[in-house]
Short mmCIF file of C-alpha atoms and ligand atoms in Angstrom, two decimals:
data_model
loop_
_atom_site.label_atom_id
_atom_site.label_comp_id
_atom_site.label_asym_id
_atom_site.label_seq_id
_atom_site.Cartn_x
_atom_site.Cartn_y
_atom_site.Cartn_z
CA UNK A 252 29.43 -0.31 -5.70
CA UNK A 253 26.64 -0.09 -7.76
CA UNK A 254 23.54 0.22 -5.83
CA UNK A 255 19.73 0.75 -7.18
CA UNK A 256 18.20 4.19 -7.08
CA UNK A 257 14.68 5.39 -7.73
CA UNK A 258 15.26 7.02 -11.86
CA UNK A 259 11.40 8.26 -11.83
CA UNK A 260 8.24 8.35 -10.31
CA UNK A 261 4.76 8.85 -11.03
CA UNK A 262 0.75 8.43 -9.52
CA UNK A 263 -2.37 8.39 -10.64
CA UNK A 264 -5.24 8.80 -8.68
CA UNK A 265 -8.87 8.51 -10.33
CA UNK A 266 -11.04 12.18 -10.67
CA UNK A 267 -14.19 11.38 -8.28
CA UNK A 268 -13.82 12.20 -5.01
CA UNK A 269 -16.05 10.67 -2.38
CA UNK A 270 -16.07 12.71 0.80
CA UNK A 271 -17.12 11.63 4.73
CA UNK A 272 -20.40 12.77 3.98
CA UNK A 273 -20.91 11.13 0.83
CA UNK A 274 -20.38 7.67 2.86
CA UNK A 275 -22.74 8.74 5.65
CA UNK A 276 -25.18 8.62 2.95
CA UNK A 277 -24.72 4.74 3.06
CA UNK A 278 -23.79 3.84 6.71
CA UNK A 279 -24.09 5.22 10.07
CA UNK A 280 -20.57 6.91 10.33
CA UNK A 281 -20.07 10.84 10.26
CA UNK A 282 -17.55 13.47 9.20
CA UNK A 283 -15.87 14.09 12.25
CA UNK A 284 -15.72 10.38 13.97
CA UNK A 285 -13.54 9.74 10.69
CA UNK A 286 -11.34 12.67 10.56
CA UNK A 287 -10.69 12.31 14.53
CA UNK A 288 -10.24 8.90 14.14
CA UNK A 289 -8.06 8.44 10.92
CA UNK A 290 -7.58 11.88 9.77
CA UNK A 291 -9.39 11.02 6.69
CA UNK A 292 -11.35 14.24 4.85
CA UNK A 293 -12.06 12.56 1.38
CA UNK A 294 -10.79 9.35 -0.80
CA UNK A 295 -10.81 9.04 -5.03
CA UNK A 296 -12.99 5.84 -6.33
CA UNK A 297 -12.44 4.45 -9.76
CA UNK A 298 -14.79 4.43 -12.34
CA UNK A 299 -16.28 0.61 -12.44
CA UNK A 300 -15.87 -0.98 -15.46
CA UNK A 301 -13.81 1.13 -16.88
CA UNK A 302 -10.60 1.47 -14.40
CA UNK A 303 -8.95 -1.19 -12.47
CA UNK A 304 -5.88 -1.73 -10.73
CA UNK A 305 -4.07 -2.27 -14.03
CA UNK A 306 -5.36 0.70 -15.90
CA UNK A 307 -4.60 2.66 -12.77
CA UNK A 308 -0.77 1.29 -12.50
CA UNK A 309 -0.46 1.89 -16.32
CA UNK A 310 -1.22 5.75 -16.08
CA UNK A 311 0.81 5.97 -13.14
CA UNK A 312 3.95 3.47 -15.01
CA UNK A 313 3.96 5.66 -18.30
CA UNK A 314 4.66 8.95 -16.11
CA UNK A 315 7.26 7.33 -14.16
CA UNK A 316 8.98 5.84 -17.22
CA UNK A 317 8.80 9.22 -19.04
CA UNK A 318 10.95 10.82 -15.54
CA UNK A 319 13.52 8.02 -15.94
CA UNK A 320 14.08 9.31 -19.06
CA UNK A 321 13.74 5.69 -20.86
CA UNK A 322 10.72 3.94 -23.40
CA UNK A 323 8.73 1.41 -22.23
CA UNK A 324 10.50 -0.75 -24.35
CA UNK A 325 13.57 -0.57 -22.02
CA UNK A 326 11.85 -1.77 -19.12
CA UNK A 327 12.92 -5.29 -18.52
CA UNK A 328 11.22 -6.37 -15.16
CA UNK A 329 8.02 -5.57 -14.18
CA UNK A 330 7.01 -6.18 -10.37
CA UNK A 331 3.20 -5.34 -9.22
CA UNK A 332 2.01 -4.86 -5.73
CA UNK A 333 -2.00 -5.03 -4.93
CA UNK A 334 -4.10 -6.38 -3.01
CA UNK A 335 -7.08 -5.85 -5.30
CA UNK A 336 -6.10 -7.50 -8.53
CA UNK A 337 -8.30 -7.40 -11.90
CA UNK A 338 -8.48 -11.29 -11.83
CA UNK A 339 -8.43 -13.99 -8.78
CA UNK A 340 -5.48 -14.99 -11.38
CA UNK A 341 -3.06 -14.24 -13.46
CA UNK A 342 -1.91 -11.30 -11.65
CA UNK A 343 -2.02 -7.54 -12.89
CA UNK A 344 1.84 -7.62 -13.86
CA UNK A 345 1.09 -9.65 -16.77
CA UNK A 346 -1.94 -7.52 -17.55
CA UNK A 347 0.03 -4.58 -17.25
CA UNK A 348 2.47 -5.44 -19.55
CA UNK A 349 0.34 -6.40 -22.25
CA UNK A 350 -1.42 -2.83 -21.61
CA UNK A 351 1.79 -1.36 -22.28
CA UNK A 352 3.00 -3.80 -25.45
CA UNK A 353 5.85 -5.01 -23.68
CA UNK A 354 5.58 -8.74 -24.25
CA UNK A 355 8.58 -11.09 -23.66
CA UNK A 356 10.24 -9.59 -20.14
CA UNK A 357 9.24 -11.22 -16.62
CA UNK A 358 6.34 -9.78 -14.44
CA UNK A 359 6.30 -10.56 -10.87
CA UNK A 360 2.93 -10.02 -8.81
CA UNK A 361 3.68 -9.64 -5.03
CA UNK A 362 1.01 -9.85 -2.56
CA UNK A 363 2.62 -7.79 0.89
CA UNK A 364 -0.68 -5.62 0.96
CA UNK A 365 0.11 -2.18 2.86
CA UNK A 366 4.01 -3.02 2.73
CA UNK A 367 3.80 -4.01 -0.95
CA UNK A 368 5.54 -1.02 -2.30
CA UNK A 369 8.44 -1.36 0.23
CA UNK A 370 8.58 -5.39 -0.58
CA UNK A 371 8.59 -4.77 -4.07
CA UNK A 372 11.73 -2.04 -3.62
CA UNK A 373 13.48 -4.71 -1.88
CA UNK A 374 12.84 -7.27 -4.57
CA UNK A 375 13.73 -4.86 -7.29
CA UNK A 376 17.01 -3.15 -5.29
CA UNK A 377 18.52 -7.09 -4.93
CA UNK A 378 17.83 -7.51 -8.83
CA UNK A 379 19.73 -4.47 -9.93
CA UNK A 380 22.48 -4.88 -7.56
CA UNK A 381 23.16 -8.25 -8.84
CA UNK A 382 23.13 -6.92 -12.55
CA UNK A 383 20.31 -8.65 -13.18
CA UNK A 384 17.93 -6.04 -14.98
CA UNK A 385 18.48 -2.31 -15.41
CA UNK A 386 15.37 -0.82 -15.46
CA UNK A 387 12.60 -2.36 -13.19
CA UNK A 388 9.08 -0.96 -13.42
CA UNK A 389 7.72 -1.29 -9.33
CA UNK A 390 4.25 -0.67 -9.36
CA UNK A 391 1.85 -0.39 -6.43
CA UNK A 392 -2.43 -0.06 -7.12
CA UNK A 393 -5.44 -0.60 -5.69
CA UNK A 394 -9.22 -0.73 -6.60
CA UNK A 395 -10.52 -0.86 -3.08
CA UNK A 396 -13.70 0.71 -3.78
CA UNK A 397 -14.59 -2.62 -5.84
CA UNK A 398 -14.45 -4.58 -2.93
CA UNK A 399 -15.73 -2.66 0.30
CA UNK A 400 -18.91 -3.34 2.54
CA UNK A 401 -20.91 -0.21 2.17
CA UNK A 402 -23.45 -1.04 5.08
CA UNK A 403 -22.79 -0.19 8.60
CA UNK A 404 -21.15 -3.43 9.60
CA UNK A 405 -18.34 -2.63 7.19
CA UNK A 406 -17.74 1.14 8.25
CA UNK A 407 -14.62 0.82 10.44
CA UNK A 408 -12.99 -0.70 7.24
CA UNK A 409 -14.90 1.04 4.25
CA UNK A 410 -13.96 4.46 5.28
CA UNK A 411 -10.21 4.19 5.62
CA UNK A 412 -9.73 2.78 1.88
CA UNK A 413 -9.39 4.43 -1.48
CA UNK A 414 -8.30 4.10 -4.92
CA UNK A 415 -5.00 5.00 -7.31
CA UNK A 416 -1.67 3.82 -8.14
CA UNK A 417 1.97 4.62 -7.96
CA UNK A 418 4.86 3.92 -9.91
CA UNK A 419 8.73 3.56 -9.81
CA UNK A 420 11.67 2.90 -12.33
CA UNK A 421 14.37 1.45 -10.33
CA UNK A 422 17.71 1.27 -12.02
CA UNK A 423 21.69 0.82 -11.11
CA UNK A 424 23.81 4.12 -10.12
CA UNK A 425 27.50 4.08 -9.57
CA UNK A 426 27.16 7.67 -7.82
CA UNK A 427 28.57 7.55 -4.59
CA UNK A 428 26.23 7.76 -1.97
CA UNK A 429 23.25 7.90 -3.83
CA UNK A 430 20.55 5.46 -3.89
CA UNK A 431 18.84 2.45 -1.97
CA UNK A 432 20.92 1.96 0.76
CA UNK A 433 18.90 -0.45 3.02
CA UNK A 434 16.26 -2.42 2.69
CA UNK A 435 14.51 -4.48 6.05
CA UNK A 436 11.37 -6.86 5.48
CA UNK A 437 9.54 -8.60 8.17
CA UNK A 438 5.89 -10.50 8.12
CA UNK A 439 4.10 -12.31 11.29
CA UNK A 440 1.44 -14.66 9.86
CA UNK A 441 0.03 -15.30 13.53
CA UNK A 442 -1.99 -12.25 13.12
CA UNK A 443 -3.11 -12.91 9.30
CA UNK A 444 -6.94 -12.84 10.28
CA UNK A 445 -6.60 -9.72 12.05
CA UNK A 446 -6.66 -7.67 8.72
CA UNK A 447 -8.00 -9.84 5.71
CA UNK A 448 -9.87 -10.25 2.73
CA UNK A 449 -10.95 -14.05 3.40
CA UNK A 450 -13.20 -15.24 0.94
CA UNK A 451 -13.42 -15.91 -1.76
CA UNK A 452 -10.59 -18.04 -1.16
CA UNK A 453 -9.17 -21.83 -1.47
CA UNK A 454 -9.32 -22.67 2.18
CA UNK A 455 -12.25 -24.97 2.80
CA UNK A 456 -12.96 -23.46 6.11
CA UNK A 457 -9.99 -24.77 7.46
CA UNK A 458 -8.81 -21.71 8.94
CA UNK A 459 -11.86 -19.49 9.12
CA UNK A 460 -13.24 -22.55 11.33
CA UNK A 461 -10.31 -22.42 13.44
CA UNK A 462 -11.23 -18.56 13.91
CA UNK A 463 -14.62 -19.44 14.59
CA UNK A 464 -15.58 -16.63 11.48
CA UNK A 465 -18.70 -19.34 10.70
CA UNK A 466 -17.72 -21.00 7.77
CA UNK A 467 -20.88 -23.59 7.68
CA UNK A 468 -20.00 -26.79 6.65
CA UNK A 469 -16.22 -27.23 5.81
CA UNK A 470 -16.63 -31.09 5.00
CA UNK A 471 -19.26 -30.26 2.66
CA UNK A 472 -18.03 -26.64 1.16
CA UNK A 473 -13.91 -27.74 1.20
CA UNK A 474 -12.11 -26.70 -1.22
CA UNK A 475 -14.96 -24.22 -2.91
CA UNK A 476 -13.61 -20.75 -4.09
CA UNK A 477 -16.90 -19.04 -2.95
CA UNK A 478 -20.19 -20.50 -1.56
CA UNK A 479 -23.75 -18.99 -1.66
CA UNK A 480 -23.74 -18.93 1.97
CA UNK A 481 -20.57 -16.69 2.19
CA UNK A 482 -22.82 -14.18 0.04
CA UNK A 483 -26.20 -15.04 2.10
CA UNK A 484 -23.99 -14.33 5.00
CA UNK A 485 -22.09 -11.65 3.70
CA UNK A 486 -18.92 -13.19 4.64
CA UNK A 487 -17.57 -11.79 1.49
CA UNK A 488 -15.99 -8.43 2.29
CA UNK A 489 -12.38 -7.31 3.85
CA UNK A 490 -12.71 -7.39 7.58
CA UNK A 491 -10.20 -5.68 10.46
CA UNK A 492 -9.48 -6.03 14.05
CA UNK A 493 -8.74 -2.22 13.90
CA UNK A 494 -7.34 -1.42 17.23
CA UNK A 495 -5.12 -4.69 17.33
CA UNK A 496 -3.60 -3.32 13.93
CA UNK A 497 -3.03 -0.14 15.26
CA UNK A 498 -1.07 -1.19 18.23
CA UNK A 499 0.81 -3.51 16.45
CA UNK A 500 1.72 -1.21 13.86
CA UNK A 501 2.93 1.97 16.24
CA UNK A 502 5.44 -0.84 17.54
CA UNK A 503 6.81 -2.06 14.55
CA UNK A 504 7.23 0.98 12.62
CA UNK A 505 9.40 2.60 14.69
CA UNK A 506 11.43 -0.47 15.25
CA UNK A 507 11.55 -1.26 11.47
CA UNK A 508 12.68 2.79 10.98
CA UNK A 509 15.48 2.32 13.30
CA UNK A 510 16.73 -1.33 12.22
CA UNK A 511 17.20 0.90 8.70
CA UNK A 512 18.97 3.36 10.67
CA UNK A 513 21.16 0.98 12.68
CA UNK A 514 22.31 -0.63 9.52
CA UNK A 515 23.71 2.68 8.19
CA UNK A 516 24.82 4.08 10.86
CA UNK A 517 22.35 6.81 10.58
CA UNK A 518 20.05 8.84 13.02
CA UNK A 519 16.64 9.82 13.05
CA UNK A 520 17.65 13.30 12.71
CA UNK A 521 19.65 12.95 9.31
CA UNK A 522 16.10 11.80 7.75
CA UNK A 523 15.24 14.90 5.33
CA UNK A 524 11.97 13.25 4.44
CA UNK A 525 9.75 10.55 5.80
CA UNK A 526 7.05 8.89 3.97
CA UNK A 527 5.20 6.49 5.91
CA UNK A 528 2.30 4.11 4.72
CA UNK A 529 -0.58 6.00 4.80
CA UNK A 530 -2.60 4.00 7.41
CA UNK A 531 -3.53 6.39 9.90
CA UNK A 532 -3.16 9.73 10.43
CA UNK A 533 -2.30 9.04 14.09
CA UNK A 534 -0.43 6.05 13.47
CA UNK A 535 1.81 8.79 11.34
CA UNK A 536 1.86 11.01 14.06
CA UNK A 537 2.99 8.74 16.95
CA UNK A 538 5.98 7.57 14.68
CA UNK A 539 6.61 11.16 13.85
CA UNK A 540 7.06 12.04 17.60
CA UNK A 541 9.05 8.90 18.30
CA UNK A 542 11.66 10.01 15.88
CA UNK A 543 10.87 13.50 17.03
CA UNK A 544 10.83 14.46 13.45
CA UNK A 545 9.47 18.43 12.60
CA UNK A 546 6.35 18.35 10.21
CA UNK A 547 8.11 19.81 7.94
CA UNK A 548 10.16 16.51 7.25
CA UNK A 549 7.28 14.58 7.25
CA UNK A 550 5.14 13.63 4.32
CA UNK A 551 1.07 12.65 5.30
CA UNK A 552 -1.68 13.15 2.18
CA UNK A 553 -3.83 10.41 3.78
CA UNK A 554 -6.19 13.34 4.31
CA UNK A 555 -7.11 13.62 0.46
CA UNK A 556 -6.78 9.78 -0.63
CA UNK A 557 -7.22 7.67 2.56
CA UNK A 558 -5.51 4.27 2.58
CA UNK A 559 -4.48 3.20 -0.78
CA UNK A 560 -2.38 -0.32 0.53
CA UNK A 561 0.34 -0.72 -2.06
CA UNK A 562 -0.19 2.66 -4.01
CA UNK A 563 0.15 5.03 -0.78
CA UNK A 564 3.95 5.15 -0.26
CA UNK A 565 4.56 5.74 -4.08
CA UNK A 566 1.63 8.22 -4.39
CA UNK A 567 2.82 10.19 -1.17
CA UNK A 568 6.52 9.94 -2.32
CA UNK A 569 5.81 10.71 -5.61
CA UNK A 570 3.89 14.38 -4.14
CA UNK A 571 6.58 15.07 -1.92
CA UNK A 572 9.04 15.12 -4.76
CA UNK A 573 6.97 16.93 -6.94
CA UNK A 574 6.55 19.49 -4.35
CA UNK A 575 10.01 19.99 -4.06
CA UNK A 576 10.26 18.67 -0.90
CA UNK A 577 12.92 15.97 -1.65
CA UNK A 578 15.83 16.86 -3.16
CA UNK A 579 19.26 15.41 -4.58
CA UNK A 580 21.29 14.33 -1.75
CA UNK A 581 18.08 13.78 0.61
CA UNK A 582 17.64 10.90 2.75
CA UNK A 583 14.17 9.54 2.46
CA UNK A 584 12.81 7.27 4.77
CA UNK A 585 9.90 5.01 3.64
CA UNK A 586 7.56 2.37 6.19
CA UNK A 587 4.99 0.65 5.78
CA UNK A 588 3.05 -1.87 8.07
CA UNK A 589 0.11 -4.13 7.01
CA UNK A 590 -2.11 -7.13 6.51
CA UNK A 591 -0.33 -10.28 7.19
CA UNK A 592 0.94 -9.11 9.25
CA UNK A 593 3.82 -7.29 7.27
CA UNK A 594 5.95 -4.58 7.58
CA UNK A 595 9.25 -2.98 5.94
CA UNK A 596 11.46 0.03 5.92
CA UNK A 597 13.79 1.42 3.26
CA UNK A 598 16.38 4.40 3.26
CA UNK A 599 17.13 5.81 -0.04
CA UNK A 600 19.84 8.97 -0.74
CA UNK A 601 18.13 10.61 -3.61
CA UNK A 602 19.69 11.02 -6.56
CA UNK A 603 22.34 9.16 -8.36
O1 UT7 K 26 -3.23 -0.03 6.38
C1 UT7 K 26 -3.28 -1.32 7.09
C2 UT7 K 26 -3.47 -1.00 8.49
N1 UT7 K 26 -4.62 -0.56 8.74
C3 UT7 K 26 -4.28 0.62 9.98
O2 UT7 K 26 -3.59 0.89 10.70
C4 UT7 K 26 -5.62 0.28 10.84
C5 UT7 K 26 -5.12 0.59 12.22
N2 UT7 K 26 -6.74 0.88 13.20
C6 UT7 K 26 -7.08 2.07 12.99
O3 UT7 K 26 -7.04 2.79 12.21
C7 UT7 K 26 -8.21 2.17 13.98
O4 UT7 K 26 -8.30 1.22 15.09
C8 UT7 K 26 -9.85 2.57 13.14
C9 UT7 K 26 -9.76 4.27 13.11
C10 UT7 K 26 -9.81 1.08 12.57
C11 UT7 K 26 -10.91 2.17 14.12
O5 UT7 K 26 -10.31 3.75 15.22
P1 UT7 K 26 -10.29 3.26 16.87
O6 UT7 K 26 -10.44 4.02 17.70
O7 UT7 K 26 -9.77 2.22 16.77
O8 UT7 K 26 -11.96 2.74 16.98
P2 UT7 K 26 -12.98 1.15 17.32
O9 UT7 K 26 -12.57 0.24 16.02
O10 UT7 K 26 -12.15 0.86 18.48
O11 UT7 K 26 -14.26 1.48 17.37
C12 UT7 K 26 -14.79 2.42 18.17
C13 UT7 K 26 -16.39 2.78 18.25
C14 UT7 K 26 -17.21 1.64 18.13
O12 UT7 K 26 -18.45 1.62 18.79
P3 UT7 K 26 -18.59 1.19 20.16
O13 UT7 K 26 -18.32 -0.22 20.32
O14 UT7 K 26 -17.80 2.11 21.16
O15 UT7 K 26 -19.83 1.37 20.62
C15 UT7 K 26 -17.22 1.34 16.58
O16 UT7 K 26 -18.19 0.53 16.28
O17 UT7 K 26 -16.47 3.39 16.85
C16 UT7 K 26 -17.47 2.64 16.20
N3 UT7 K 26 -17.11 2.69 14.95
C17 UT7 K 26 -17.61 4.09 14.42
N4 UT7 K 26 -18.30 4.64 14.21
C18 UT7 K 26 -18.68 5.49 13.17
C19 UT7 K 26 -16.03 1.93 14.08
N5 UT7 K 26 -16.10 2.39 12.56
C20 UT7 K 26 -16.96 3.79 12.65
C21 UT7 K 26 -17.04 4.58 11.55
N6 UT7 K 26 -18.46 5.61 12.28
N7 UT7 K 26 -16.82 4.47 10.71
#
């Protein structure tokens, strides 16, 4: 049976390190609060006007392509996951394609936030298994620092996020018991505004009015992408109901992992490496405890990079692999939860 496998993986993070102390210069926060509540010590920020989600994605992609033993001309499809695209439209997929100089192939952008990489992996898996494509380039990249609120009002969101990119090449494998064994995707839009970056948008006040976020006059401004009022009232930043997201995440992470284990007849003790989306060290630790996994079977790097959303799983997966913690035949479990709400999991028998 043909399965798909991760044939090459790479990541890129910007050079600039921003510590919790650095952020405390702009807003009322402190290193102790951030570390205690999230585990984060520092994150990376891209260079404005030089780097973007696309340029970071390109750097990660080049590494993944080389490690897969192919050339960029072999790539036959692109999937790009980001919530911080260079443009409102078109998406980053075509921009990355242009930068790589491989016109003509399909390029798909997906918007599934923290679950973006797992969603992208599942899409790539289906395309490869059906025989449609043989070398899919899957990228997750974020330029969060360009859109955060650096005043105290935004502190619960801003201290969490960081910039970076990860990429993978997905290829077919016929090797027995290797490759992507299963993927599981879920969403519940009931909670869409609990973690959202609403303006600019074409909502025309419809949903904001409903949720009481103070949209000024939907009839007058309906359909506009960005109003002066939004700017004046500083409604142009991401907002998050942290405790609500936390509560949902700690329920859905174990649920979707168990779903993947049940689908494959495996147990949590069979997992050799668990790579959770890096949302909060406390969430990862909670899930680790639920699965009864020892520390050496969980890869966390939120301490260094913060939450890089669509990039967080490929960066962590790549780091774990580079550190020699993922070997041929290992069972790797990926799981993510985030804005939407969306969540998902994947089980991979490494190699192939
Ligand atoms: O990957 C996408 C999914 N996102 C997540 O998974 C995030 C999930 N949620 C979380 O990780 C946590 O809810 C946070 C880390 C965002 C917040 O931690 P918390 O323990 O839930 O804190 P809280 O929001 O309940 O706030 C507690 C207090 C508040 O002050 P008062 O009202 O008790 O006086 C906040 O204003 O902490 C305050 N606070 C801060 N203080 C210092 C919020 N952010 C900060 C900050 N520095 N950065």
